[in-house]
Amino acid sequence: MFTKKDNDRDLIESRHIERGRGRPRGTTQQGLATRRHLYETAIQLIAMRGYEATTLRDVAHSAGVSVGLLYKYFPSKRAVVLSLYDDLSAEYARRGAAMESGKWRNRFLFALQTSLEVLRPHRETLITLIPVLVGSRDEGLFAASTAFSRIRVQKVFRDAVVGASDAPSPKVAESLGRLLYMLHLNIILLWLLDKTSRQRATSAFVVLLQKSLSSLSLALHIAPVRSFVCSADDLLQEAIFSVDPAVQEMMLQVSSRQTSRR
């Protein structure tokens, strides 16, 4: 889908996590406005035509700029997608910081509803990106290049449990937070694929989930259930996530600092 050159370049850019992706050093206000215009044009075209059918030449033509200028800000379509992940996860982290104190199930529902609210204006674009999100080992939602945005969102679900008034033991809380993050991803996929009016089926599923969470909360007092939560988390980490634990911890710390500055 992407060339190896683009892959390497975007992966390097993704590691400069505090500087931001695709933003040249010393960018002027005019440069920021240009970048925003190009970014919004690219996102609109992807939403209308689909990811595969949209080319950077199309984006440059629609934005009224040269292809060379576009390449200075977005050297590949992949860079546009990384910027979308970055923007959405940053907005989500900002809103997630307003989570109120209380039980973990209520805080989880807040985290889930907030995610849907942040993504809703971009639903059509995200629908076209489903093959990229879930169909590519190297470029998808669980790729190394998207780790920072992913961990930034995951942190909100982790904090929803760890910081709850009824939080279980630290190990169980960490595992449960990650599992709830994975559950949220499945609900997001359902929401993107939901063809009912105003995604009514997804809303009904969330209501059913809400009713079942109190039972899960009570079940966490049972040792085999706690063991299952930790074991399931270990298996998911091994099967899906490829980020080194030390790198993940560093990303969580950076995410915490950035959220506190907003």
PDB file of N, CA and C in Angstrom, residues 3-17 21 76 78-79 82 138-139 143-147 251:
ATOM      1  N   THR A   3       5.067   2.744  -0.081  1.00  0.00           N
ATOM      2  CA  THR A   3       6.414   2.331  -0.436  1.00  0.00           C
ATOM      3  C   THR A   3       7.234   2.191   0.829  1.00  0.00           C
ATOM      4  N   LYS A   4       8.339   1.413   0.725  1.00  0.00           N
ATOM      5  CA  LYS A   4       9.195   1.238   1.892  1.00  0.00           C
ATOM      6  C   LYS A   4       9.816   2.571   2.293  1.00  0.00           C
ATOM      7  N   LYS A   5      10.130   3.406   1.318  1.00  0.00           N
ATOM      8  CA  LYS A   5      10.702   4.705   1.630  1.00  0.00           C
ATOM      9  C   LYS A   5       9.742   5.527   2.465  1.00  0.00           C
ATOM     10  N   ASP A   6       8.475   5.543   2.075  1.00  0.00           N
ATOM     11  CA  ASP A   6       7.473   6.267   2.852  1.00  0.00           C
ATOM     12  C   ASP A   6       7.316   5.645   4.224  1.00  0.00           C
ATOM     13  N   ASN A   7       7.347   4.314   4.296  1.00  0.00           N
ATOM     14  CA  ASN A   7       7.207   3.629   5.583  1.00  0.00           C
ATOM     15  C   ASN A   7       8.300   4.054   6.547  1.00  0.00           C
ATOM     16  N   ASP A   8       9.556   4.013   6.071  1.00  0.00           N
ATOM     17  CA  ASP A   8      10.684   4.356   6.930  1.00  0.00           C
ATOM     18  C   ASP A   8      10.615   5.804   7.374  1.00  0.00           C
ATOM     19  N   ARG A   9      10.295   6.688   6.441  1.00  0.00           N
ATOM     20  CA  ARG A   9      10.247   8.100   6.769  1.00  0.00           C
ATOM     21  C   ARG A   9       9.152   8.398   7.780  1.00  0.00           C
ATOM     22  N   ASP A  10       7.963   7.827   7.580  1.00  0.00           N
ATOM     23  CA  ASP A  10       6.862   8.082   8.505  1.00  0.00           C
ATOM     24  C   ASP A  10       7.125   7.473   9.873  1.00  0.00           C
ATOM     25  N   LEU A  11       7.808   6.314   9.915  1.00  0.00           N
ATOM     26  CA  LEU A  11       8.111   5.704  11.199  1.00  0.00           C
ATOM     27  C   LEU A  11       9.080   6.572  11.982  1.00  0.00           C
ATOM     28  N   ILE A  12      10.072   7.143  11.283  1.00  0.00           N
ATOM     29  CA  ILE A  12      11.007   8.042  11.947  1.00  0.00           C
ATOM     30  C   ILE A  12      10.281   9.260  12.483  1.00  0.00           C
ATOM     31  N   GLU A  13       9.383   9.829  11.659  1.00  0.00           N
ATOM     32  CA  GLU A  13       8.634  11.000  12.105  1.00  0.00           C
ATOM     33  C   GLU A  13       7.775  10.679  13.321  1.00  0.00           C
ATOM     34  N   SER A  14       7.210   9.475  13.353  1.00  0.00           N
ATOM     35  CA  SER A  14       6.314   9.107  14.448  1.00  0.00           C
ATOM     36  C   SER A  14       7.053   9.020  15.771  1.00  0.00           C
ATOM     37  N   ARG A  15       8.375   8.856  15.736  1.00  0.00           N
ATOM     38  CA  ARG A  15       9.141   8.747  16.969  1.00  0.00           C
ATOM     39  C   ARG A  15       9.408  10.098  17.596  1.00  0.00           C
ATOM     40  N   HIS A  16       9.271  11.160  16.818  1.00  0.00           N
ATOM     41  CA  HIS A  16       9.434  12.501  17.368  1.00  0.00           C
ATOM     42  C   HIS A  16       8.114  12.925  17.978  1.00  0.00           C
ATOM     43  N   ILE A  17       7.720  12.255  19.053  1.00  0.00           N
ATOM     44  CA  ILE A  17       6.347  12.336  19.513  1.00  0.00           C
ATOM     45  C   ILE A  17       6.000  13.669  20.141  1.00  0.00           C
ATOM     46  N   ARG A  21       3.698  15.142  14.326  1.00  0.00           N
ATOM     47  CA  ARG A  21       3.952  14.483  13.060  1.00  0.00           C
ATOM     48  C   ARG A  21       3.756  15.433  11.891  1.00  0.00           C
ATOM     49  N   SER A  76       3.323  11.539   1.865  1.00  0.00           N
ATOM     50  CA  SER A  76       2.589  10.348   1.445  1.00  0.00           C
ATOM     51  C   SER A  76       1.178  10.421   2.013  1.00  0.00           C
ATOM     52  N   ARG A  78      -0.034   8.153   3.708  1.00  0.00           N
ATOM     53  CA  ARG A  78       0.156   7.602   5.051  1.00  0.00           C
ATOM     54  C   ARG A  78       0.393   8.714   6.067  1.00  0.00           C
ATOM     55  N   ALA A  79       1.115   9.758   5.671  1.00  0.00           N
ATOM     56  CA  ALA A  79       1.358  10.882   6.572  1.00  0.00           C
ATOM     57  C   ALA A  79       0.055  11.592   6.918  1.00  0.00           C
ATOM     58  N   LEU A  82      -1.665   9.365   9.521  1.00  0.00           N
ATOM     59  CA  LEU A  82      -1.015   9.503  10.821  1.00  0.00           C
ATOM     60  C   LEU A  82      -1.414  10.810  11.489  1.00  0.00           C
ATOM     61  N   ASP A 138       1.263  -3.872   9.093  1.00  0.00           N
ATOM     62  CA  ASP A 138       2.317  -2.871   9.213  1.00  0.00           C
ATOM     63  C   ASP A 138       1.793  -1.443   9.276  1.00  0.00           C
ATOM     64  N   GLU A 139       0.620  -1.206   8.717  1.00  0.00           N
ATOM     65  CA  GLU A 139       0.125   0.164   8.637  1.00  0.00           C
ATOM     66  C   GLU A 139      -1.169   0.389   9.408  1.00  0.00           C
ATOM     67  N   ALA A 143      -0.121  -0.966  14.381  1.00  0.00           N
ATOM     68  CA  ALA A 143       1.239  -0.875  13.861  1.00  0.00           C
ATOM     69  C   ALA A 143       2.109  -0.025  14.779  1.00  0.00           C
ATOM     70  N   ALA A 144       3.419  -0.215  14.686  1.00  0.00           N
ATOM     71  CA  ALA A 144       4.347   0.556  15.510  1.00  0.00           C
ATOM     72  C   ALA A 144       4.247   2.048  15.219  1.00  0.00           C
ATOM     73  N   SER A 145       4.004   2.406  13.972  1.00  0.00           N
ATOM     74  CA  SER A 145       3.962   3.821  13.591  1.00  0.00           C
ATOM     75  C   SER A 145       2.762   4.560  14.182  1.00  0.00           C
ATOM     76  N   THR A 146       1.732   3.823  14.598  1.00  0.00           N
ATOM     77  CA  THR A 146       0.550   4.459  15.186  1.00  0.00           C
ATOM     78  C   THR A 146       0.501   4.251  16.698  1.00  0.00           C
ATOM     79  N   ALA A 147       1.597   3.752  17.273  1.00  0.00           N
ATOM     80  CA  ALA A 147       1.593   3.380  18.694  1.00  0.00           C
ATOM     81  C   ALA A 147       1.289   4.559  19.603  1.00  0.00           C
ATOM     82  N   MET A 251       5.810   6.411  26.445  1.00  0.00           N
ATOM     83  CA  MET A 251       4.735   7.078  25.716  1.00  0.00           C
ATOM     84  C   MET A 251       3.607   7.496  26.651  1.00  0.00           C
TER      85      MET A 251
END
